[in-house]
């Protein structure tokens, strides 16, 4: 998760993950999606635009999300780094 730009998962992503995430809920709402890299991040578009009704895939009620969106990385606070020297390093200087 540290080096990833985008994660597609059926599981809950950790809160410390800075990558953009397409989770199970979004997959359930939008179904198949196309994904491409844009200038501002990944652009995700529903493969089946809203309102299209097919016998094998009925149209769903408006979920408030557009057919296309840009995924931007999440803002995750930096973890504190422990800068305390090791005991062995302290004893070596004496």
mmCIF file with all atom_site columns, C-alpha atoms in Angstrom:
data_model
loop_
_atom_site.group_PDB
_atom_site.id
_atom_site.type_symbol
_atom_site.label_atom_id
_atom_site.label_alt_id
_atom_site.label_comp_id
_atom_site.label_asym_id
_atom_site.label_entity_id
_atom_site.label_seq_id
_atom_site.pdbx_PDB_ins_code
_atom_site.Cartn_x
_atom_site.Cartn_y
_atom_site.Cartn_z
_atom_site.occupancy
_atom_site.B_iso_or_equiv
_atom_site.pdbx_formal_charge
_atom_site.auth_seq_id
_atom_site.auth_comp_id
_atom_site.auth_asym_id
_atom_site.auth_atom_id
_atom_site.pdbx_PDB_model_num
ATOM 1  C CA . UNK A 1 1  ? 0.000   0.000  0.000   1.00 0.00 ? 1  UNK A CA 1
ATOM 2  C CA . UNK A 1 2  ? 2.976   2.316  0.525   1.00 0.00 ? 2  UNK A CA 1
ATOM 3  C CA . UNK A 1 3  ? 4.046   2.343  -3.140  1.00 0.00 ? 3  UNK A CA 1
ATOM 4  C CA . UNK A 1 4  ? 0.684   1.732  -4.818  1.00 0.00 ? 4  UNK A CA 1
ATOM 5  C CA . UNK A 1 5  ? -1.102  4.491  -6.731  1.00 0.00 ? 5  UNK A CA 1
ATOM 6  C CA . UNK A 1 6  ? -4.356  2.552  -7.049  1.00 0.00 ? 6  UNK A CA 1
ATOM 7  C CA . UNK A 1 7  ? -5.840  -0.472 -5.298  1.00 0.00 ? 7  UNK A CA 1
ATOM 8  C CA . UNK A 1 8  ? -8.857  -2.495 -6.453  1.00 0.00 ? 8  UNK A CA 1
ATOM 9  C CA . UNK A 1 9  ? -10.060 -4.717 -3.627  1.00 0.00 ? 9  UNK A CA 1
ATOM 10 C CA . UNK A 1 10 ? -13.089 -6.433 -2.179  1.00 0.00 ? 10 UNK A CA 1
ATOM 11 C CA . UNK A 1 11 ? -11.658 -5.894 1.307   1.00 0.00 ? 11 UNK A CA 1
ATOM 12 C CA . UNK A 1 12 ? -11.551 -2.821 3.533   1.00 0.00 ? 12 UNK A CA 1
ATOM 13 C CA . UNK A 1 13 ? -8.419  -0.791 2.873   1.00 0.00 ? 13 UNK A CA 1
ATOM 14 C CA . UNK A 1 14 ? -6.348  0.360  5.845   1.00 0.00 ? 14 UNK A CA 1
ATOM 15 C CA . UNK A 1 15 ? -6.833  3.979  6.942   1.00 0.00 ? 15 UNK A CA 1
ATOM 16 C CA . UNK A 1 16 ? -3.073  4.523  6.599   1.00 0.00 ? 16 UNK A CA 1
ATOM 17 C CA . UNK A 1 17 ? -3.164  3.643  2.878   1.00 0.00 ? 17 UNK A CA 1
ATOM 18 C CA . UNK A 1 18 ? -2.451  6.704  0.717   1.00 0.00 ? 18 UNK A CA 1
ATOM 19 C CA . UNK A 1 19 ? -3.401  4.997  -2.556  1.00 0.00 ? 19 UNK A CA 1
ATOM 20 C CA . UNK A 1 20 ? -6.697  5.608  -4.337  1.00 0.00 ? 20 UNK A CA 1
ATOM 21 C CA . UNK A 1 21 ? -9.068  2.716  -3.643  1.00 0.00 ? 21 UNK A CA 1
ATOM 22 C CA . UNK A 1 22 ? -11.859 1.126  -5.660  1.00 0.00 ? 22 UNK A CA 1
ATOM 23 C CA . UNK A 1 23 ? -13.676 -0.982 -3.089  1.00 0.00 ? 23 UNK A CA 1
ATOM 24 C CA . UNK A 1 24 ? -16.457 -3.558 -3.107  1.00 0.00 ? 24 UNK A CA 1
ATOM 25 C CA . UNK A 1 25 ? -19.160 -0.934 -2.533  1.00 0.00 ? 25 UNK A CA 1
ATOM 26 C CA . UNK A 1 26 ? -18.105 1.091  -5.565  1.00 0.00 ? 26 UNK A CA 1
ATOM 27 C CA . UNK A 1 27 ? -17.865 -2.038 -7.705  1.00 0.00 ? 27 UNK A CA 1
ATOM 28 C CA . UNK A 1 28 ? -21.368 -3.029 -6.594  1.00 0.00 ? 28 UNK A CA 1
ATOM 29 C CA . UNK A 1 29 ? -22.772 0.440  -7.384  1.00 0.00 ? 29 UNK A CA 1
ATOM 30 C CA . UNK A 1 30 ? -21.082 0.990  -10.740 1.00 0.00 ? 30 UNK A CA 1
ATOM 31 C CA . UNK A 1 31 ? -20.264 -2.499 -11.997 1.00 0.00 ? 31 UNK A CA 1
ATOM 32 C CA . UNK A 1 32 ? -17.632 -2.755 -14.702 1.00 0.00 ? 32 UNK A CA 1
ATOM 33 C CA . UNK A 1 33 ? -15.446 0.325  -15.063 1.00 0.00 ? 33 UNK A CA 1
ATOM 34 C CA . UNK A 1 34 ? -12.854 1.622  -17.441 1.00 0.00 ? 34 UNK A CA 1
ATOM 35 C CA . UNK A 1 35 ? -9.731  3.038  -15.912 1.00 0.00 ? 35 UNK A CA 1
ATOM 36 C CA . UNK A 1 36 ? -7.156  5.339  -17.464 1.00 0.00 ? 36 UNK A CA 1
ATOM 37 C CA . UNK A 1 37 ? -4.428  7.609  -16.180 1.00 0.00 ? 37 UNK A CA 1
ATOM 38 C CA . UNK A 1 38 ? -5.125  11.328 -16.560 1.00 0.00 ? 38 UNK A CA 1
ATOM 39 C CA . UNK A 1 39 ? -3.144  14.437 -15.637 1.00 0.00 ? 39 UNK A CA 1
ATOM 40 C CA . UNK A 1 40 ? -4.819  14.751 -12.230 1.00 0.00 ? 40 UNK A CA 1
ATOM 41 C CA . UNK A 1 41 ? -4.954  11.053 -11.345 1.00 0.00 ? 41 UNK A CA 1
ATOM 42 C CA . UNK A 1 42 ? -6.837  7.972  -12.494 1.00 0.00 ? 42 UNK A CA 1
ATOM 43 C CA . UNK A 1 43 ? -10.068 8.578  -14.417 1.00 0.00 ? 43 UNK A CA 1
ATOM 44 C CA . UNK A 1 44 ? -12.743 5.976  -13.749 1.00 0.00 ? 44 UNK A CA 1
ATOM 45 C CA . UNK A 1 45 ? -15.812 5.666  -15.973 1.00 0.00 ? 45 UNK A CA 1
ATOM 46 C CA . UNK A 1 46 ? -18.737 3.296  -15.673 1.00 0.00 ? 46 UNK A CA 1
ATOM 47 C CA . UNK A 1 47 ? -18.729 0.873  -18.606 1.00 0.00 ? 47 UNK A CA 1
ATOM 48 C CA . UNK A 1 48 ? -22.525 0.982  -18.536 1.00 0.00 ? 48 UNK A CA 1
ATOM 49 C CA . UNK A 1 49 ? -23.671 4.620  -18.362 1.00 0.00 ? 49 UNK A CA 1
ATOM 50 C CA . UNK A 1 50 ? -26.404 5.470  -15.868 1.00 0.00 ? 50 UNK A CA 1
ATOM 51 C CA . UNK A 1 51 ? -29.964 4.953  -17.100 1.00 0.00 ? 51 UNK A CA 1
ATOM 52 C CA . UNK A 1 52 ? -29.147 2.179  -19.592 1.00 0.00 ? 52 UNK A CA 1
ATOM 53 C CA . UNK A 1 53 ? -31.507 -0.720 -18.911 1.00 0.00 ? 53 UNK A CA 1
ATOM 54 C CA . UNK A 1 54 ? -30.542 -4.172 -20.178 1.00 0.00 ? 54 UNK A CA 1
ATOM 55 C CA . UNK A 1 55 ? -32.383 -7.452 -19.512 1.00 0.00 ? 55 UNK A CA 1
ATOM 56 C CA . UNK A 1 56 ? -29.310 -8.973 -17.854 1.00 0.00 ? 56 UNK A CA 1
ATOM 57 C CA . UNK A 1 57 ? -28.304 -5.732 -16.091 1.00 0.00 ? 57 UNK A CA 1
ATOM 58 C CA . UNK A 1 58 ? -31.192 -3.485 -15.075 1.00 0.00 ? 58 UNK A CA 1
ATOM 59 C CA . UNK A 1 59 ? -30.622 0.218  -14.505 1.00 0.00 ? 59 UNK A CA 1
ATOM 60 C CA . UNK A 1 60 ? -30.146 1.160  -10.858 1.00 0.00 ? 60 UNK A CA 1
ATOM 61 C CA . UNK A 1 61 ? -31.539 4.179  -9.058  1.00 0.00 ? 61 UNK A CA 1
ATOM 62 C CA . UNK A 1 62 ? -29.338 7.277  -9.076  1.00 0.00 ? 62 UNK A CA 1
ATOM 63 C CA . UNK A 1 63 ? -26.628 6.816  -6.450  1.00 0.00 ? 63 UNK A CA 1
ATOM 64 C CA . UNK A 1 64 ? -25.454 10.420 -6.697  1.00 0.00 ? 64 UNK A CA 1
ATOM 65 C CA . UNK A 1 65 ? -22.131 9.533  -8.265  1.00 0.00 ? 65 UNK A CA 1
ATOM 66 C CA . UNK A 1 66 ? -21.321 10.633 -11.790 1.00 0.00 ? 66 UNK A CA 1
ATOM 67 C CA . UNK A 1 67 ? -20.487 8.187  -14.579 1.00 0.00 ? 67 UNK A CA 1
ATOM 68 C CA . UNK A 1 68 ? -16.904 9.478  -14.664 1.00 0.00 ? 68 UNK A CA 1
ATOM 69 C CA . UNK A 1 69 ? -14.715 10.596 -11.792 1.00 0.00 ? 69 UNK A CA 1
ATOM 70 C CA . UNK A 1 70 ? -11.064 11.263 -11.057 1.00 0.00 ? 70 UNK A CA 1
ATOM 71 C CA . UNK A 1 71 ? -9.482  9.249  -8.276  1.00 0.00 ? 71 UNK A CA 1
ATOM 72 C CA . UNK A 1 72 ? -6.909  11.242 -6.367  1.00 0.00 ? 72 UNK A CA 1
ATOM 73 C CA . UNK A 1 73 ? -4.629  9.816  -3.690  1.00 0.00 ? 73 UNK A CA 1
ATOM 74 C CA . UNK A 1 74 ? -5.870  10.021 -0.119  1.00 0.00 ? 74 UNK A CA 1
ATOM 75 C CA . UNK A 1 75 ? -4.175  12.390 2.298   1.00 0.00 ? 75 UNK A CA 1
ATOM 76 C CA . UNK A 1 76 ? -2.644  10.365 5.096   1.00 0.00 ? 76 UNK A CA 1
ATOM 77 C CA . UNK A 1 77 ? -0.786  12.043 7.975   1.00 0.00 ? 77 UNK A CA 1
ATOM 78 C CA . UNK A 1 78 ? 2.887   11.145 8.141   1.00 0.00 ? 78 UNK A CA 1
ATOM 79 C CA . UNK A 1 79 ? 3.917   8.676  10.811  1.00 0.00 ? 79 UNK A CA 1
ATOM 80 C CA . UNK A 1 80 ? 6.245   9.941  13.519  1.00 0.00 ? 80 UNK A CA 1
ATOM 81 C CA . UNK A 1 81 ? 9.788   8.634  13.197  1.00 0.00 ? 81 UNK A CA 1
ATOM 82 C CA . UNK A 1 82 ? 11.625  7.588  16.341  1.00 0.00 ? 82 UNK A CA 1
ATOM 83 C CA . UNK A 1 83 ? 15.039  9.291  16.156  1.00 0.00 ? 83 UNK A CA 1
ATOM 84 C CA . UNK A 1 84 ? 16.328  7.931  19.470  1.00 0.00 ? 84 UNK A CA 1
ATOM 85 C CA . UNK A 1 85 ? 19.775  6.383  18.940  1.00 0.00 ? 85 UNK A CA 1
ATOM 86 C CA . UNK A 1 86 ? 20.229  2.709  19.772  1.00 0.00 ? 86 UNK A CA 1
ATOM 87 C CA . UNK A 1 87 ? 21.959  1.793  23.062  1.00 0.00 ? 87 UNK A CA 1
ATOM 88 C CA . UNK A 1 88 ? 24.864  0.271  21.135  1.00 0.00 ? 88 UNK A CA 1
ATOM 89 C CA . UNK A 1 89 ? 25.443  3.560  19.286  1.00 0.00 ? 89 UNK A CA 1
ATOM 90 C CA . UNK A 1 90 ? 25.455  5.561  22.529  1.00 0.00 ? 90 UNK A CA 1
ATOM 91 C CA . UNK A 1 91 ? 27.972  3.236  24.197  1.00 0.00 ? 91 UNK A CA 1
ATOM 92 C CA . UNK A 1 92 ? 30.270  3.231  21.156  1.00 0.00 ? 92 UNK A CA 1
ATOM 93 C CA . UNK A 1 93 ? 30.838  7.003  21.408  1.00 0.00 ? 93 UNK A CA 1
ATOM 94 C CA . UNK A 1 94 ? 31.870  6.966  25.081  1.00 0.00 ? 94 UNK A CA 1
#
